[in-house]
Short mmCIF file of C-alpha atoms in Angstrom, two decimals:
data_model
loop_
_atom_site.label_atom_id
_atom_site.label_comp_id
_atom_site.label_asym_id
_atom_site.label_seq_id
_atom_site.Cartn_x
_atom_site.Cartn_y
_atom_site.Cartn_z
CA MET V 1 65.96 106.39 129.30
CA HIS V 2 62.62 104.91 130.76
CA CYS V 3 59.35 104.20 129.38
CA LYS V 4 56.54 106.56 129.39
CA VAL V 5 54.91 106.63 131.98
CA GLY V 6 50.24 106.83 130.61
CA ASP V 7 48.66 109.26 134.04
CA ASN V 8 46.18 106.08 134.13
CA HIS V 9 48.52 103.51 134.65
CA PRO V 10 51.40 101.82 136.98
CA ALA V 11 54.91 103.14 136.67
CA LEU V 12 56.63 100.71 134.51
CA LEU V 13 59.79 99.54 134.58
CA ASP V 14 63.01 101.38 133.41
CA CYS V 15 63.43 99.99 130.08
CA CYS V 16 67.45 99.42 130.90
CA GLY V 17 67.41 98.34 133.82
CA GLY V 18 66.93 95.08 133.30
CA LEU V 19 66.02 92.11 135.00
CA ASN V 20 67.71 94.19 137.89
CA ASN V 21 63.99 95.38 138.19
CA VAL V 22 62.06 92.37 138.13
CA ASP V 23 59.99 92.35 141.32
CA TYR V 24 60.57 88.68 141.89
CA SER V 25 58.31 88.86 145.30
CA LYS V 26 55.05 88.86 142.82
CA MET V 27 55.67 85.71 141.05
CA ASP V 28 53.66 83.15 141.16
CA LEU V 29 55.58 80.25 141.87
CA THR V 30 52.13 77.37 142.46
CA LEU V 31 53.81 75.34 139.84
CA LEU V 32 57.67 75.10 140.52
CA GLU V 33 56.70 74.82 144.21
CA ALA V 34 54.25 72.11 143.22
CA PHE V 35 57.19 70.19 141.49
CA LEU V 36 59.36 70.50 143.90
CA LYS V 37 57.12 69.07 146.55
CA HIS V 38 56.96 65.89 144.38
CA ILE V 39 60.43 65.30 144.89
CA HIS V 40 62.69 64.03 147.25
CA VAL V 41 66.00 65.46 146.72
CA TYR V 42 67.47 63.82 149.73
CA ASP V 43 66.65 60.13 148.46
CA SER V 44 68.90 57.28 149.18
CA ARG V 45 67.59 55.98 146.29
CA LEU V 46 67.74 58.90 143.94
CA CYS V 47 71.04 59.50 145.04
CA ILE V 48 71.94 56.35 143.92
CA ALA V 49 70.85 56.49 140.77
CA VAL V 50 72.00 59.97 139.66
CA ILE V 51 75.64 58.81 140.72
CA ALA V 52 74.78 55.47 138.43
CA ILE V 53 73.64 58.14 135.85
CA LEU V 54 76.99 60.57 136.23
CA PHE V 55 79.90 57.17 136.84
CA ASN V 56 78.69 55.23 134.24
CA PRO V 57 80.35 57.93 130.84
CA LEU V 58 83.26 58.75 133.19
CA PHE V 59 83.86 55.51 133.32
CA TRP V 60 84.12 54.23 129.56
CA ASN V 61 85.40 57.84 128.40
CA VAL V 62 88.31 57.39 131.07
CA VAL V 63 88.72 53.95 130.78
CA ALA V 64 88.85 54.35 126.54
CA ARG V 65 91.12 57.06 126.47
CA TRP V 66 93.36 55.34 128.78
CA GLU V 67 93.83 52.77 125.68
CA HIS V 68 93.73 54.76 123.47
CA ARG V 69 97.32 56.29 125.14
CA THR V 70 98.66 53.26 126.61
CA ARG V 71 97.39 50.08 125.10
CA ARG V 72 97.36 48.14 128.10
CA LEU V 73 94.84 46.70 128.30
CA SER V 74 94.99 45.11 125.01
CA GLY V 75 98.18 43.82 126.43
CA LEU V 76 96.59 42.63 128.99
CA PHE V 77 94.57 40.56 126.90
CA GLY V 78 96.00 39.74 123.68
CA SER V 79 94.12 41.15 121.61
CA PRO V 80 92.12 44.47 120.91
CA TYR V 81 88.90 42.25 119.92
CA LEU V 82 89.10 40.83 123.41
CA ALA V 83 89.98 44.07 125.03
CA CYS V 84 86.90 45.83 123.71
CA CYS V 85 84.62 43.49 124.08
CA CYS V 86 85.48 42.65 127.81
CA LEU V 87 85.14 46.88 128.41
CA GLY V 88 81.59 46.49 126.87
CA PHE V 89 80.27 43.22 128.63
CA VAL V 90 81.06 45.26 131.84
CA ILE V 91 79.74 48.77 130.21
CA ILE V 92 76.34 46.45 129.51
CA LEU V 93 76.43 45.42 132.68
CA LEU V 94 76.69 49.21 134.20
CA ASN V 95 73.93 50.07 131.88
CA ILE V 96 71.41 47.43 133.02
CA TYR V 97 72.43 48.38 136.99
CA ARG V 98 71.76 52.07 135.98
CA SER V 99 68.48 51.13 134.58
CA HIS V 100 67.34 49.25 137.65
CA SER V 101 68.65 52.00 139.65
CA MET V 102 66.74 54.77 138.29
CA THR V 103 63.23 52.51 138.37
CA VAL V 104 63.78 51.52 141.85
CA ALA V 105 64.05 55.75 142.12
CA MET V 106 61.08 56.77 139.65
CA LYS V 107 59.14 54.43 142.28
CA ALA V 108 59.88 55.89 145.32
CA GLN V 109 58.79 59.33 144.45
CA ALA V 110 55.71 61.24 145.15
CA ARG V 111 52.96 60.59 141.70
CA TRP V 112 52.82 64.55 140.38
CA GLU V 113 49.07 65.15 139.75
CA VAL V 114 49.71 66.70 136.99
CA MET V 115 51.01 63.48 135.09
CA GLU V 116 48.69 61.44 135.63
CA ARG V 117 46.45 61.54 132.42
CA THR V 118 45.81 59.33 129.33
CA GLU V 119 47.58 61.33 127.15
CA VAL V 120 50.99 62.02 129.19
CA PHE V 121 50.85 58.02 129.81
CA TYR V 122 50.69 57.57 126.02
CA ALA V 123 53.57 59.76 125.31
CA GLY V 124 55.63 57.72 127.48
CA ILE V 125 55.05 54.74 125.90
CA GLY V 126 56.03 56.83 122.90
CA LEU V 127 59.19 58.27 124.08
CA MET V 128 60.10 54.66 124.37
CA VAL V 129 59.31 53.04 121.28
CA PHE V 130 60.95 56.01 119.83
CA GLY V 131 63.93 56.12 122.62
CA THR V 132 64.18 52.16 121.90
CA LEU V 133 64.12 52.63 118.09
CA LEU V 134 67.38 54.77 118.42
CA VAL V 135 69.67 52.54 120.80
CA VAL V 136 69.10 49.83 119.20
CA SER V 137 69.66 51.06 115.32
CA SER V 138 72.43 52.58 116.07
CA PHE V 139 73.78 49.06 117.40
CA LEU V 140 73.18 47.06 114.79
CA ALA V 141 74.79 50.54 112.59
CA LEU V 142 77.28 50.25 114.41
CA GLY V 143 78.35 46.77 115.25
CA PHE V 144 79.67 45.35 118.41
CA THR V 145 83.01 46.95 118.62
CA GLY V 146 81.68 50.11 117.26
CA THR V 147 79.27 50.98 119.93
CA PHE V 148 81.90 50.62 122.90
CA LEU V 149 83.89 51.95 121.99
CA GLY V 150 85.83 49.80 119.12
CA ASP V 151 88.15 53.94 118.01
CA TYR V 152 90.45 53.40 121.35
CA PHE V 153 91.25 50.45 120.50
CA GLY V 154 92.27 50.87 117.12
CA ILE V 155 89.02 48.82 115.66
CA LEU V 156 88.22 51.19 113.24
CA MET V 157 84.61 51.57 110.68
CA ASP V 158 85.59 50.64 107.54
CA GLU V 159 84.06 53.94 105.74
CA LYS V 160 81.61 57.15 107.65
CA VAL V 161 78.06 55.37 109.39
CA THR V 162 75.66 58.05 107.67
CA GLY V 163 72.63 56.77 107.82
CA PHE V 164 69.61 56.26 110.07
CA PRO V 165 69.83 57.27 113.10
CA PHE V 166 73.06 59.17 112.70
CA ASN V 167 71.83 61.00 109.62
CA ILE V 168 69.30 62.69 111.96
CA THR V 169 71.33 62.92 115.52
CA GLU V 170 75.12 62.71 116.29
CA ASN V 171 74.38 61.09 119.24
CA PRO V 172 71.44 58.32 118.95
CA MET V 173 72.83 56.32 121.85
CA TYR V 174 72.83 59.27 124.34
CA TRP V 175 69.02 60.55 123.35
CA GLY V 176 68.03 57.04 123.42
CA SER V 177 68.47 56.89 126.12
CA THR V 178 67.75 59.83 127.23
CA ALA V 179 63.84 59.25 126.01
CA ASN V 180 63.56 55.86 127.43
CA TYR V 181 64.13 57.70 131.37
CA LEU V 182 61.95 60.32 130.24
CA GLY V 183 59.03 57.55 128.67
CA LEU V 184 59.76 55.68 131.87
CA ALA V 185 59.02 58.56 134.41
CA LEU V 186 56.19 59.85 132.10
CA ILE V 187 54.38 56.35 132.73
CA VAL V 188 55.14 55.93 136.58
CA GLY V 189 54.35 59.67 136.40
CA VAL V 190 57.25 61.79 138.26
CA ALA V 191 58.43 65.02 138.76
CA VAL V 192 61.92 63.65 138.87
CA CYS V 193 62.56 63.20 134.90
CA ILE V 194 62.14 66.46 134.74
CA ILE V 195 65.65 66.21 136.51
CA ILE V 196 66.52 63.26 134.69
CA ILE V 197 67.04 64.97 131.33
CA ILE V 198 69.13 67.48 132.48
CA ILE V 199 71.47 65.37 134.07
CA CYS V 200 71.21 62.75 130.25
CA HIS V 201 71.14 66.47 128.39
CA ASP V 202 74.54 67.37 129.79
CA LEU V 203 76.29 64.07 129.10
CA VAL V 204 75.83 64.34 125.81
CA HIS V 205 78.12 67.33 125.84
CA ILE V 206 80.38 65.12 127.91
CA SER V 207 80.55 62.90 126.27
CA SER V 208 80.05 63.40 122.42
CA PRO V 209 84.00 64.72 121.73
CA TYR V 210 85.16 60.88 122.60
CA THR V 211 82.09 58.93 121.23
CA GLU V 212 82.38 60.02 117.99
CA HIS V 213 81.00 57.37 115.05
CA GLN V 214 83.03 58.65 111.96
CA LEU V 215 86.86 57.47 112.17
CA LEU V 216 87.79 56.15 109.25
CA LYS V 217 90.26 53.09 108.91
CA GLU V 218 93.77 54.20 108.29
CA HIS V 219 94.45 53.63 104.60
#
């Protein structure tokens, strides 16, 4: 079925043709072109930062699941608590390097004039404050072993964690980190923040099944 066409109007698209009838050559891609122009995709510093973002959750999820199946780390260190603390220390170092590499990559990117506004700068400050609040509060709620995959070492929570910030999101650590990176990108004024959001958003879905905070201690 076709839409009705008036005598004084251009022919309308086939109502049932979907996107096959769209003339993409007439789309206004000015904003997209401006966005891509300000991203140096092949910059080595950006590539290193992206690799660091992808590697970190892959590393600690693989190691934690391997420990859960074999208990090799607990046996090596003689205690599940010591093994968990050592893994946590390695994760902290990896996160420090990830943050450093992202900062270096952002500063190397071209600044986007659209983002060089006072309101954008203060929005970035607000996001970093909110992100830091999520990260710190979730750490205080879970403790060191709860934050750094203690459940895979057999170190389980005494009771379900339901207070802030887990009452507003199930993955406050990941969303807090995402907010921090986005805030930094807005402050620096680089368009690469969009790539950061996409990557971090995907990592939430990849990692969340293995980082649940609601495991309870067996009675």
